[in-house]
Short mmCIF file of C-alpha atoms and ligand atoms in Angstrom, two decimals:
data_model
loop_
_atom_site.label_atom_id
_atom_site.label_comp_id
_atom_site.label_asym_id
_atom_site.label_seq_id
_atom_site.Cartn_x
_atom_site.Cartn_y
_atom_site.Cartn_z
CA MET A 1 -0.08 -0.03 0.02
CA LEU A 2 2.92 2.09 0.87
CA LYS A 3 4.79 1.63 -2.64
CA PRO A 4 2.88 4.12 -4.79
CA ALA A 5 3.74 7.02 -1.97
CA GLU A 6 7.16 5.64 -1.83
CA ARG A 7 7.81 6.12 -5.96
CA LEU A 8 6.10 9.64 -5.73
CA ALA A 9 8.46 10.54 -2.96
CA ARG A 10 11.48 9.07 -4.92
CA ASP A 11 10.61 10.09 -8.56
CA GLY A 12 9.23 13.20 -7.36
CA PHE A 13 6.21 15.81 -8.56
CA THR A 14 6.59 18.63 -10.49
CA VAL A 15 6.33 21.82 -8.62
CA ASP A 16 3.41 24.24 -9.10
CA PRO A 17 2.81 28.02 -8.10
CA THR A 18 0.68 26.88 -5.03
CA PHE A 19 3.31 24.84 -3.76
CA ARG A 20 6.09 27.36 -4.37
CA GLN A 21 4.07 29.73 -2.60
CA GLN A 22 3.19 27.59 0.24
CA THR A 23 6.82 26.99 0.47
CA ALA A 24 7.79 30.94 -0.16
CA ASP A 25 5.60 31.78 3.12
CA ASN A 26 7.57 29.41 5.15
CA GLN A 27 11.09 30.64 4.13
CA ALA A 28 12.03 32.34 6.70
CA ARG A 29 11.35 29.72 9.47
CA PHE A 30 12.61 26.63 6.86
CA LYS A 31 16.01 28.52 6.58
CA ASP A 32 16.62 28.23 9.97
CA PHE A 33 16.58 24.66 9.97
CA PRO A 34 19.20 22.86 8.30
CA ALA A 35 17.38 19.97 7.52
CA THR A 36 14.09 21.51 6.50
CA ALA A 37 16.43 24.09 4.17
CA LYS A 38 18.45 21.47 2.85
CA LEU A 39 15.09 19.92 1.65
CA PHE A 40 12.05 22.66 0.81
CA LEU A 41 14.74 25.67 -0.04
CA PRO A 42 17.11 23.83 -3.08
CA GLY A 43 19.80 26.80 -3.11
CA GLY A 44 18.24 28.84 -0.45
CA GLU A 45 15.29 29.87 -2.55
CA PRO A 46 11.88 27.87 -2.90
CA PRO A 47 11.79 25.77 -5.78
CA ALA A 48 11.19 26.90 -9.02
CA VAL A 49 7.45 26.23 -10.92
CA GLY A 50 8.20 23.60 -13.08
CA SER A 51 10.87 21.66 -11.32
CA THR A 52 10.98 18.47 -9.54
CA PHE A 53 10.41 18.31 -6.22
CA ARG A 54 12.07 14.45 -4.94
CA ASN A 55 12.03 13.73 -0.94
CA PRO A 56 14.63 10.42 -0.92
CA ASP A 57 14.45 10.50 2.80
CA LEU A 58 10.66 10.43 2.63
CA ALA A 59 11.22 7.33 0.44
CA ARG A 60 13.04 5.63 2.94
CA THR A 61 10.88 6.27 5.60
CA TYR A 62 8.02 4.77 3.82
CA ALA A 63 10.29 2.10 3.15
CA LEU A 64 11.17 1.34 6.16
CA LEU A 65 7.08 1.64 7.43
CA ALA A 66 6.13 -0.88 4.59
CA GLU A 67 8.86 -3.52 6.28
CA LYS A 68 8.61 -2.59 9.62
CA GLY A 69 5.04 -1.45 10.21
CA VAL A 70 4.01 1.47 12.45
CA GLY A 71 5.91 0.20 15.18
CA ALA A 72 9.06 1.85 13.50
CA ILE A 73 7.24 5.17 14.58
CA TYR A 74 6.02 4.13 18.01
CA LYS A 75 8.79 1.73 19.39
CA GLY A 76 11.10 1.50 16.99
CA GLU A 77 14.05 4.09 15.12
CA LEU A 78 11.44 6.43 13.80
CA GLY A 79 10.21 7.34 16.80
CA ARG A 80 13.70 7.45 18.52
CA ASP A 81 14.70 10.30 15.68
CA ILE A 82 11.52 12.12 16.28
CA VAL A 83 12.25 12.35 20.00
CA ASP A 84 15.45 13.58 19.79
CA THR A 85 14.44 15.79 17.19
CA VAL A 86 11.62 17.28 19.78
CA ARG A 87 14.21 17.41 22.67
CA LYS A 88 17.03 19.14 20.93
CA PRO A 89 15.31 21.06 18.31
CA PRO A 90 18.25 20.91 14.84
CA VAL A 91 18.34 24.48 14.61
CA ASP A 92 21.08 26.42 12.90
CA PRO A 93 23.33 27.85 15.55
CA LYS A 94 23.82 30.98 13.52
CA ALA A 95 19.52 31.20 13.26
CA GLN A 96 18.28 34.26 15.67
CA ARG A 97 15.06 32.17 16.40
CA VAL A 98 14.44 31.25 19.68
CA VAL A 99 13.31 27.08 19.48
CA ARG A 100 12.62 25.72 22.76
CA ALA A 101 13.30 22.02 23.43
CA GLY A 102 9.84 19.46 23.97
CA ASP A 103 9.26 17.41 26.47
CA LEU A 104 8.09 14.48 24.41
CA THR A 105 9.31 10.80 25.48
CA ALA A 106 9.79 7.30 23.90
CA GLU A 107 7.38 6.47 26.63
CA ASP A 108 4.61 9.23 25.02
CA LEU A 109 5.17 7.33 21.53
CA ARG A 110 4.98 3.69 23.28
CA SER A 111 1.87 4.58 25.06
CA TYR A 112 0.11 6.32 22.10
CA ALA A 113 -3.02 5.36 20.68
CA THR A 114 -5.66 6.43 18.37
CA LYS A 115 -9.30 6.65 19.55
CA ARG A 116 -12.03 4.58 18.45
CA GLN A 117 -14.82 7.18 18.78
CA ALA A 118 -18.08 6.76 17.82
CA PRO A 119 -19.33 9.56 14.78
CA THR A 120 -21.34 12.67 15.35
CA ARG A 121 -24.88 11.92 13.69
CA THR A 122 -27.74 14.11 12.99
CA ASP A 123 -31.00 13.67 11.03
CA TYR A 124 -30.58 16.73 8.22
CA ARG A 125 -33.92 16.77 5.79
CA GLY A 126 -34.25 12.83 6.51
CA LEU A 127 -30.65 12.45 5.76
CA ASP A 128 -27.88 11.06 8.19
CA VAL A 129 -25.37 13.75 8.68
CA TYR A 130 -22.31 11.98 10.08
CA GLY A 131 -19.16 13.75 11.26
CA MET A 132 -15.81 13.78 13.22
CA ALA A 133 -16.77 13.79 17.50
CA PRO A 134 -14.76 15.66 20.07
CA SER A 135 -11.95 16.81 20.62
CA SER A 136 -12.93 18.36 17.27
CA SER A 137 -15.43 21.03 16.77
CA GLY A 138 -15.98 20.12 13.32
CA GLY A 139 -18.93 17.59 13.71
CA THR A 140 -20.77 18.76 16.69
CA SER A 141 -20.68 22.76 14.64
CA VAL A 142 -21.93 21.31 11.79
CA ALA A 143 -24.82 19.70 13.02
CA GLU A 144 -26.10 22.44 15.12
CA ALA A 145 -25.99 24.74 12.53
CA LEU A 146 -27.84 22.13 10.02
CA ASN A 147 -30.34 21.85 12.50
CA ILE A 148 -30.99 25.38 13.26
CA LEU A 149 -31.31 25.98 9.56
CA GLU A 150 -33.14 22.83 9.21
CA LYS A 151 -37.06 24.62 9.98
CA THR A 152 -36.76 27.12 7.35
CA ASP A 153 -36.98 26.03 3.71
CA LEU A 154 -33.71 27.19 2.48
CA SER A 155 -34.74 26.42 -1.64
CA LYS A 156 -37.03 29.10 -1.73
CA LEU A 157 -35.10 32.04 -0.38
CA SER A 158 -33.58 34.67 -2.14
CA ASP A 159 -29.39 34.71 -2.20
CA VAL A 160 -29.52 37.31 0.46
CA ASP A 161 -31.75 35.81 2.62
CA TYR A 162 -29.88 32.57 2.33
CA LEU A 163 -26.55 34.21 3.31
CA HIS A 164 -28.31 36.09 5.89
CA ARG A 165 -29.72 32.98 7.89
CA TYR A 166 -25.92 30.95 6.78
CA ILE A 167 -24.35 33.61 8.37
CA GLU A 168 -26.55 33.69 11.34
CA ALA A 169 -26.61 29.71 12.18
CA SER A 170 -22.89 29.96 11.74
CA ARG A 171 -22.52 32.94 14.38
CA ILE A 172 -24.75 30.56 16.88
CA ALA A 173 -23.17 27.05 16.69
CA PHE A 174 -19.78 29.11 16.80
CA ALA A 175 -21.09 30.36 19.89
CA ASP A 176 -21.20 26.82 21.47
CA ARG A 177 -18.39 25.59 20.30
CA GLY A 178 -16.26 27.95 22.38
CA ARG A 179 -18.05 27.59 25.15
CA TRP A 180 -18.40 23.34 25.47
CA VAL A 181 -15.83 21.90 22.88
CA GLY A 182 -12.79 20.85 23.74
CA ASP A 183 -11.58 17.00 24.59
CA PRO A 184 -13.57 14.99 26.14
CA ALA A 185 -11.29 12.88 28.26
CA ALA A 186 -10.72 15.93 30.15
CA GLU A 187 -13.99 18.06 29.61
CA ASP A 188 -17.72 17.36 29.80
CA VAL A 189 -18.52 17.76 26.00
CA PRO A 190 -22.19 17.86 25.86
CA THR A 191 -22.14 16.16 22.60
CA LYS A 192 -25.69 14.60 22.56
CA GLY A 193 -26.89 17.72 23.49
CA LEU A 194 -24.68 20.28 20.90
CA THR A 195 -26.24 17.85 17.97
CA SER A 196 -30.16 17.22 19.27
CA GLN A 197 -32.48 18.98 17.32
CA ARG A 198 -34.23 20.16 21.39
CA PHE A 199 -30.96 22.44 21.59
CA ALA A 200 -30.87 23.66 18.02
CA ASP A 201 -34.54 25.22 18.44
CA SER A 202 -33.78 26.82 21.45
CA ARG A 203 -31.32 28.52 19.32
CA ALA A 204 -32.78 29.01 15.98
CA CYS A 205 -35.47 31.58 17.26
CA LEU A 206 -32.49 34.01 17.94
CA ILE A 207 -32.32 34.42 14.30
CA LYS A 208 -34.67 37.22 12.87
CA ASP A 209 -35.51 37.89 9.06
CA ASP A 210 -34.70 41.81 9.51
CA ALA A 211 -32.10 42.17 11.91
CA VAL A 212 -28.34 40.77 12.82
CA LEU A 213 -26.88 39.18 15.92
CA LYS A 214 -24.44 40.82 17.84
CA SER A 215 -21.57 39.08 18.49
CA PRO A 216 -20.41 38.01 20.77
CA VAL A 217 -23.34 35.68 21.00
CA PRO A 218 -23.91 34.14 24.09
CA PRO A 219 -23.93 30.43 24.44
CA GLY A 220 -26.95 28.17 25.75
CA ASP A 221 -26.85 25.47 27.50
CA PRO A 222 -27.35 22.06 25.82
CA ASN A 223 -27.36 19.91 28.64
CA ASN A 224 -30.31 22.31 30.01
CA PRO A 225 -32.23 23.50 26.61
CA ALA A 226 -34.66 26.43 27.13
CA GLY A 227 -38.21 24.88 26.57
CA PRO A 228 -40.19 25.57 23.53
CA GLY A 229 -40.76 28.55 22.57
CA SER A 230 -37.55 30.47 24.41
CA CYS A 231 -34.61 31.51 23.03
CA ASP A 232 -31.45 30.52 25.30
CA THR A 233 -28.98 33.13 25.92
CA ARG A 234 -28.27 31.92 29.58
CA GLY A 235 -24.55 31.74 28.92
CA HIS A 236 -21.99 34.27 28.96
CA ALA A 237 -20.66 35.58 25.93
CA ALA A 238 -16.91 35.53 25.03
CA PRO A 239 -15.38 36.05 21.75
CA THR A 240 -13.45 32.85 19.85
CA THR A 241 -9.90 32.08 20.95
CA TYR A 242 -6.69 32.01 18.19
CA GLU A 243 -7.63 29.52 15.25
CA GLY A 244 -5.49 27.36 14.08
CA GLU A 245 -4.20 27.41 9.98
CA ASN A 246 -4.60 24.60 7.71
CA THR A 247 -2.91 21.81 5.13
CA THR A 248 -5.63 19.06 3.06
CA HIS A 249 -8.75 17.21 2.77
CA LEU A 250 -9.10 13.94 0.81
CA THR A 251 -12.31 12.29 -0.30
CA VAL A 252 -12.76 8.85 -1.52
CA ALA A 253 -15.00 6.12 -2.56
CA ASP A 254 -14.38 2.69 -3.83
CA LYS A 255 -16.33 0.67 -6.21
CA TRP A 256 -18.17 -1.49 -3.47
CA GLY A 257 -19.30 1.70 -1.66
CA ASN A 258 -16.65 2.25 0.88
CA VAL A 259 -16.03 6.07 1.50
CA VAL A 260 -13.55 7.63 3.42
CA ALA A 261 -13.24 11.64 3.77
CA TYR A 262 -9.99 12.32 5.53
CA THR A 263 -8.68 15.59 7.00
CA LEU A 264 -4.61 15.20 7.12
CA THR A 265 -2.92 17.90 9.15
CA ILE A 266 0.08 18.98 10.42
CA GLU A 267 -1.71 22.06 12.10
CA GLN A 268 -0.67 24.46 9.15
CA THR A 269 1.35 24.17 5.77
CA GLY A 270 5.05 23.87 6.94
CA GLY A 271 3.76 22.81 10.45
CA SER A 272 6.83 23.14 12.88
CA GLY A 273 8.89 23.90 10.49
CA ILE A 274 11.08 21.27 11.77
CA THR A 275 12.35 18.15 9.02
CA VAL A 276 13.46 15.18 11.31
CA PRO A 277 17.15 14.85 9.95
CA GLY A 278 17.11 12.14 7.12
CA ARG A 279 13.71 11.13 7.48
CA GLY A 280 11.77 13.48 5.19
CA PHE A 281 9.12 14.89 7.05
CA LEU A 282 8.28 17.76 9.06
CA LEU A 283 6.93 17.88 12.34
CA ASN A 284 3.59 19.38 13.31
CA ASN A 285 2.60 21.67 15.73
CA GLU A 286 -1.29 20.88 16.33
CA LEU A 287 -0.62 21.70 19.90
CA THR A 288 -1.84 25.58 18.63
CA ASP A 289 -4.55 24.63 18.15
CA PHE A 290 -5.50 25.02 21.88
CA SER A 291 -6.62 28.10 23.39
CA PHE A 292 -3.50 30.04 24.54
CA ALA A 293 -5.71 31.84 27.12
CA PRO A 294 -9.03 31.68 28.01
CA ALA A 295 -11.21 33.68 25.71
CA ASP A 296 -12.65 35.63 29.22
CA PRO A 297 -11.34 35.10 32.15
CA ALA A 298 -15.00 34.92 33.60
CA VAL A 299 -15.65 32.05 30.98
CA HIS A 300 -14.54 28.21 31.56
CA ASP A 301 -12.59 27.45 28.54
CA PRO A 302 -13.08 23.41 27.40
CA ASN A 303 -9.35 24.02 24.90
CA LEU A 304 -7.17 25.45 27.76
CA PRO A 305 -3.56 22.88 27.63
CA GLY A 306 -3.48 20.02 29.70
CA PRO A 307 -1.63 16.91 30.91
CA GLY A 308 -2.01 14.64 27.57
CA LYS A 309 -5.14 16.55 26.61
CA ARG A 310 -5.76 16.84 23.02
CA PRO A 311 -6.66 20.24 21.32
CA ARG A 312 -9.79 21.08 20.30
CA SER A 313 -9.56 20.85 16.04
CA SER A 314 -12.07 21.70 13.49
CA MET A 315 -11.81 18.81 11.28
CA SER A 316 -14.93 18.12 9.67
CA PRO A 317 -14.83 14.89 7.51
CA THR A 318 -18.35 14.71 6.76
CA ILE A 319 -20.70 11.87 5.23
CA VAL A 320 -23.90 11.61 4.82
CA LEU A 321 -26.00 8.84 4.27
CA ASP A 322 -29.52 7.53 3.15
CA GLY A 323 -30.32 5.07 5.48
CA HIS A 324 -27.54 2.82 4.97
CA LYS A 325 -26.64 3.99 1.56
CA PRO A 326 -23.97 6.81 0.96
CA VAL A 327 -25.30 10.12 -0.45
CA LEU A 328 -22.26 12.59 -0.36
CA ALA A 329 -19.09 12.91 1.32
CA LEU A 330 -16.83 16.21 1.63
CA GLY A 331 -14.53 18.04 3.71
CA SER A 332 -11.94 20.47 3.49
CA PRO A 333 -8.95 22.25 5.28
CA GLY A 334 -9.10 25.88 6.99
CA GLY A 335 -8.55 25.81 10.54
CA ALA A 336 -11.79 26.76 12.22
CA THR A 337 -13.18 28.15 8.65
CA ILE A 338 -13.56 24.41 8.02
CA ILE A 339 -17.02 24.72 9.61
CA THR A 340 -18.41 26.97 7.77
CA THR A 341 -16.88 25.79 4.18
CA VAL A 342 -18.42 22.01 5.05
CA LEU A 343 -21.67 23.82 6.29
CA GLN A 344 -22.06 26.00 3.07
CA THR A 345 -21.13 23.32 0.41
CA LEU A 346 -23.74 21.13 2.11
CA LEU A 347 -26.44 23.85 1.87
CA ASN A 348 -25.31 24.95 -1.37
CA HIS A 349 -25.53 21.20 -2.76
CA LEU A 350 -28.55 19.90 -0.50
CA ASP A 351 -30.77 22.93 -0.56
CA ARG A 352 -29.91 25.29 -3.17
CA GLY A 353 -29.50 22.58 -5.90
CA MET A 354 -26.14 23.50 -6.76
CA PRO A 355 -24.40 20.57 -8.42
CA LEU A 356 -21.28 19.36 -6.20
CA VAL A 357 -18.61 21.23 -8.04
CA ASP A 358 -20.71 24.01 -8.41
CA ALA A 359 -21.46 24.15 -4.46
CA ILE A 360 -17.70 23.58 -3.86
CA ALA A 361 -16.45 26.36 -6.02
CA ALA A 362 -19.23 28.84 -4.97
CA PRO A 363 -17.95 32.00 -3.15
CA ARG A 364 -17.68 31.51 0.21
CA ALA A 365 -18.54 33.56 3.50
CA SER A 366 -17.50 32.39 7.15
CA GLN A 367 -18.84 33.72 10.26
CA ARG A 368 -17.49 32.56 13.16
CA ASN A 369 -19.19 34.38 16.09
CA ALA A 370 -16.99 37.89 15.21
CA ALA A 371 -18.38 41.65 14.63
CA GLN A 372 -17.22 40.49 10.66
CA THR A 373 -18.05 37.93 8.77
CA GLU A 374 -15.49 37.40 6.03
CA LEU A 375 -15.93 37.28 2.39
CA GLU A 376 -14.43 35.84 -0.39
CA PRO A 377 -14.30 38.43 -3.60
CA GLY A 378 -16.97 36.58 -5.20
CA LEU A 379 -19.36 37.91 -2.96
CA TRP A 380 -17.22 41.18 -1.59
CA ASN A 381 -17.84 41.99 -4.93
CA GLY A 382 -20.98 40.54 -5.67
CA PRO A 383 -24.46 42.21 -5.48
CA GLU A 384 -25.15 40.72 -1.97
CA ARG A 385 -23.23 42.33 0.01
CA ALA A 386 -24.99 46.08 -0.06
CA LYS A 387 -28.31 44.45 0.60
CA LEU A 388 -26.56 42.31 3.84
CA GLU A 389 -25.15 45.52 5.11
CA ALA A 390 -28.19 47.00 4.99
CA LEU A 391 -29.65 44.21 7.25
CA GLY A 392 -26.81 45.05 9.46
CA HIS A 393 -23.77 42.58 8.68
CA SER A 394 -20.36 43.76 8.84
CA PHE A 395 -17.82 42.20 6.51
CA LYS A 396 -14.50 42.18 5.68
CA GLN A 397 -12.15 39.96 3.01
CA ASN A 398 -10.37 36.92 3.01
CA PRO A 399 -9.07 36.22 -0.50
CA GLU A 400 -9.58 32.40 -0.09
CA ILE A 401 -11.71 29.82 2.34
CA GLY A 402 -10.53 25.99 2.47
CA ALA A 403 -9.87 23.90 -0.11
CA ALA A 404 -12.82 21.56 -0.77
CA THR A 405 -13.04 17.86 -2.09
CA GLY A 406 -15.95 15.57 -1.89
CA VAL A 407 -17.84 12.54 -3.58
CA GLN A 408 -21.33 11.98 -4.51
CA ARG A 409 -23.02 8.88 -5.45
CA LEU A 410 -24.83 8.23 -8.38
CA SER A 411 -27.51 5.89 -9.66
CA GLY A 412 -25.92 2.85 -10.96
CA GLY A 413 -23.55 2.48 -8.54
CA ARG A 414 -21.38 4.92 -10.14
CA TRP A 415 -19.62 8.06 -8.25
CA LEU A 416 -18.81 11.81 -9.26
CA ALA A 417 -15.59 13.41 -7.53
CA ALA A 418 -15.35 16.91 -6.85
CA ALA A 419 -12.99 19.64 -6.16
CA GLU A 420 -11.65 22.95 -6.54
CA THR A 421 -12.08 24.88 -9.86
CA GLU A 422 -9.92 28.29 -8.92
CA ARG A 423 -9.01 27.71 -5.43
CA ARG A 424 -5.00 26.65 -4.68
CA GLY A 425 -4.77 26.60 -8.53
CA GLY A 426 -7.71 24.01 -8.47
CA GLY A 427 -8.01 20.65 -6.68
CA SER A 428 -7.61 17.27 -7.94
CA ALA A 429 -10.76 15.42 -8.95
CA MET A 430 -10.47 11.69 -10.84
CA VAL A 431 -10.96 8.01 -10.83
CA VAL A 432 -8.16 6.37 -10.02
CA SER A 433 -8.69 3.13 -11.56
CA PRO A 434 -10.98 2.85 -13.97
CA LYS A 435 -12.80 0.15 -15.26
CA ARG A 436 -11.44 -1.45 -18.58
N1 LIG B 501 -5.26 21.58 12.92
C1 LIG B 501 -6.56 22.24 12.68
C2 LIG B 501 -7.49 21.66 13.22
O1 LIG B 501 -7.52 20.63 13.45
C3 LIG B 501 -6.09 22.99 11.07
C4 LIG B 501 -7.11 21.75 10.29
C5 LIG B 501 -6.73 21.90 8.75
O2 LIG B 501 -6.64 22.96 8.24
O3 LIG B 501 -5.74 21.70 8.12
O4 LIG B 501 -8.48 21.94 13.22
#
C-alpha cells in the first residue's frame, strides 16, 4: 500500500505555483532548520515552478514503514529520531530564532493509541449526517448549524436571505463551540445535546429576518436547553479564541461503496518548520490548536492546554447517508473556517440544488461569532453584500477560504468526484483506477 507513495517521494512531482507559494510563505522559518532548508529550499530558495521536487529520505521512511509497520514510529527507530528532534531541535546555530525544546519521550510514543470514537450524527431533511466527534468541534458545529436551519425552507429563499440565515446559524454554532467543545477525556463535552434538535430549536429562535445578531453571541446550555418558545441566551458571551491554520483534505470512494473523508493535517502548511533529519518529514505544530489563554477569564474555556489533553480541532470530514446508502461525502482544510466551508457546501448542494462542483466553487462566507463575517472576493464584489449590510451585517475580505473535495454517489453505482476549480490553483478530482 505504501509503494505508490514511496515511488512518488523518490521520483518526485512537478512543483506548481501553489506549492512554491506555500514554501515561500515558510521560507523564513525553513531556513533556520538546516534539514528543512536542505529539503525545501534548494539553493536557498523555494523550488521553481516546473522543477521536480524529490524527497528520497521520505521514500526511505515509507520503505521502512512498509517493512516494519507503524511500530517503527511508536517503538522503533523513527520514533527515536522524532523524540531526539523534539528534545533537541536541530536549529541553525547562527539563527536568531528562539526554538524551545519539547518534552516528548519515547514512553509517550509507546503509550500512544488512536481513539475509536463514535461519529457525531444528526438527521437533516431525512438524511443522516455523520461527522467527527470531539475533540474536533467539526461534527457538533456542522450538526448544530444544520439543525438550526432545518426549520427554514432554504430552497425558497433569495440569495441574500439564504446567506443571512447561513451566517447567523454559523455565528450561533460558534458561540456554543467556544463554550462547550474540548477534549472529552478532560472536559464535560455535551456532544448529544449540541447535536440535538431540541437544543438547536432553543437557539434558532434568536435569528431574525430583518436584523443581525450582535457578536459575541452568548452560548446556550445544551445540557438543559430552554423550553419551547424561549430562546437560550443564558451563557456568558466570549469571543472566539485563536484559530489555527490549515492543510489538506481528501475524499475517496471505492467500487464497493466504501467512503473515506480524510482531513490530514500537521496544523499549518509547514507544521513546526522542523524536519526530522534524514527522515524527510516535518513535525506538526498541532498544539497551537489549544486556546493560549481563556477567551474571557470569567468563562470556562474547555480548550485550555492540560497534561495528556488533545487540542480542539475544527476538522469536519462529513459523510451523508440515506438509510445505509452513501449520498455524499466531503471536507476541507481551513482551520476553524473548515466548519463554515463544509456547512455552506452542504447547504449549496442539498438545499440550493447546486451540482457538487458548483457548490464547492461558489464564493464563501465565514462567520465565527465575530463582529465581521469574512467574504471571498466573489461575494465581496457581488450584489448581495450591500443588501446584507443594509440588514446590519459587517464584512471583511478573505482572499481564499478552504480547499474542499467531495464525492457523490450517482445512480447505477457510479460516483462523481469534485474538487476546487480555482482555489489553490484547482484541486484534483478523478477516477484513479477506471474500469477497463
Ligand atoms: N489543525 C487544525 C484543525 O484541526 C487545522 C486543520 C487543517 O485545516 O488542516 O482544526
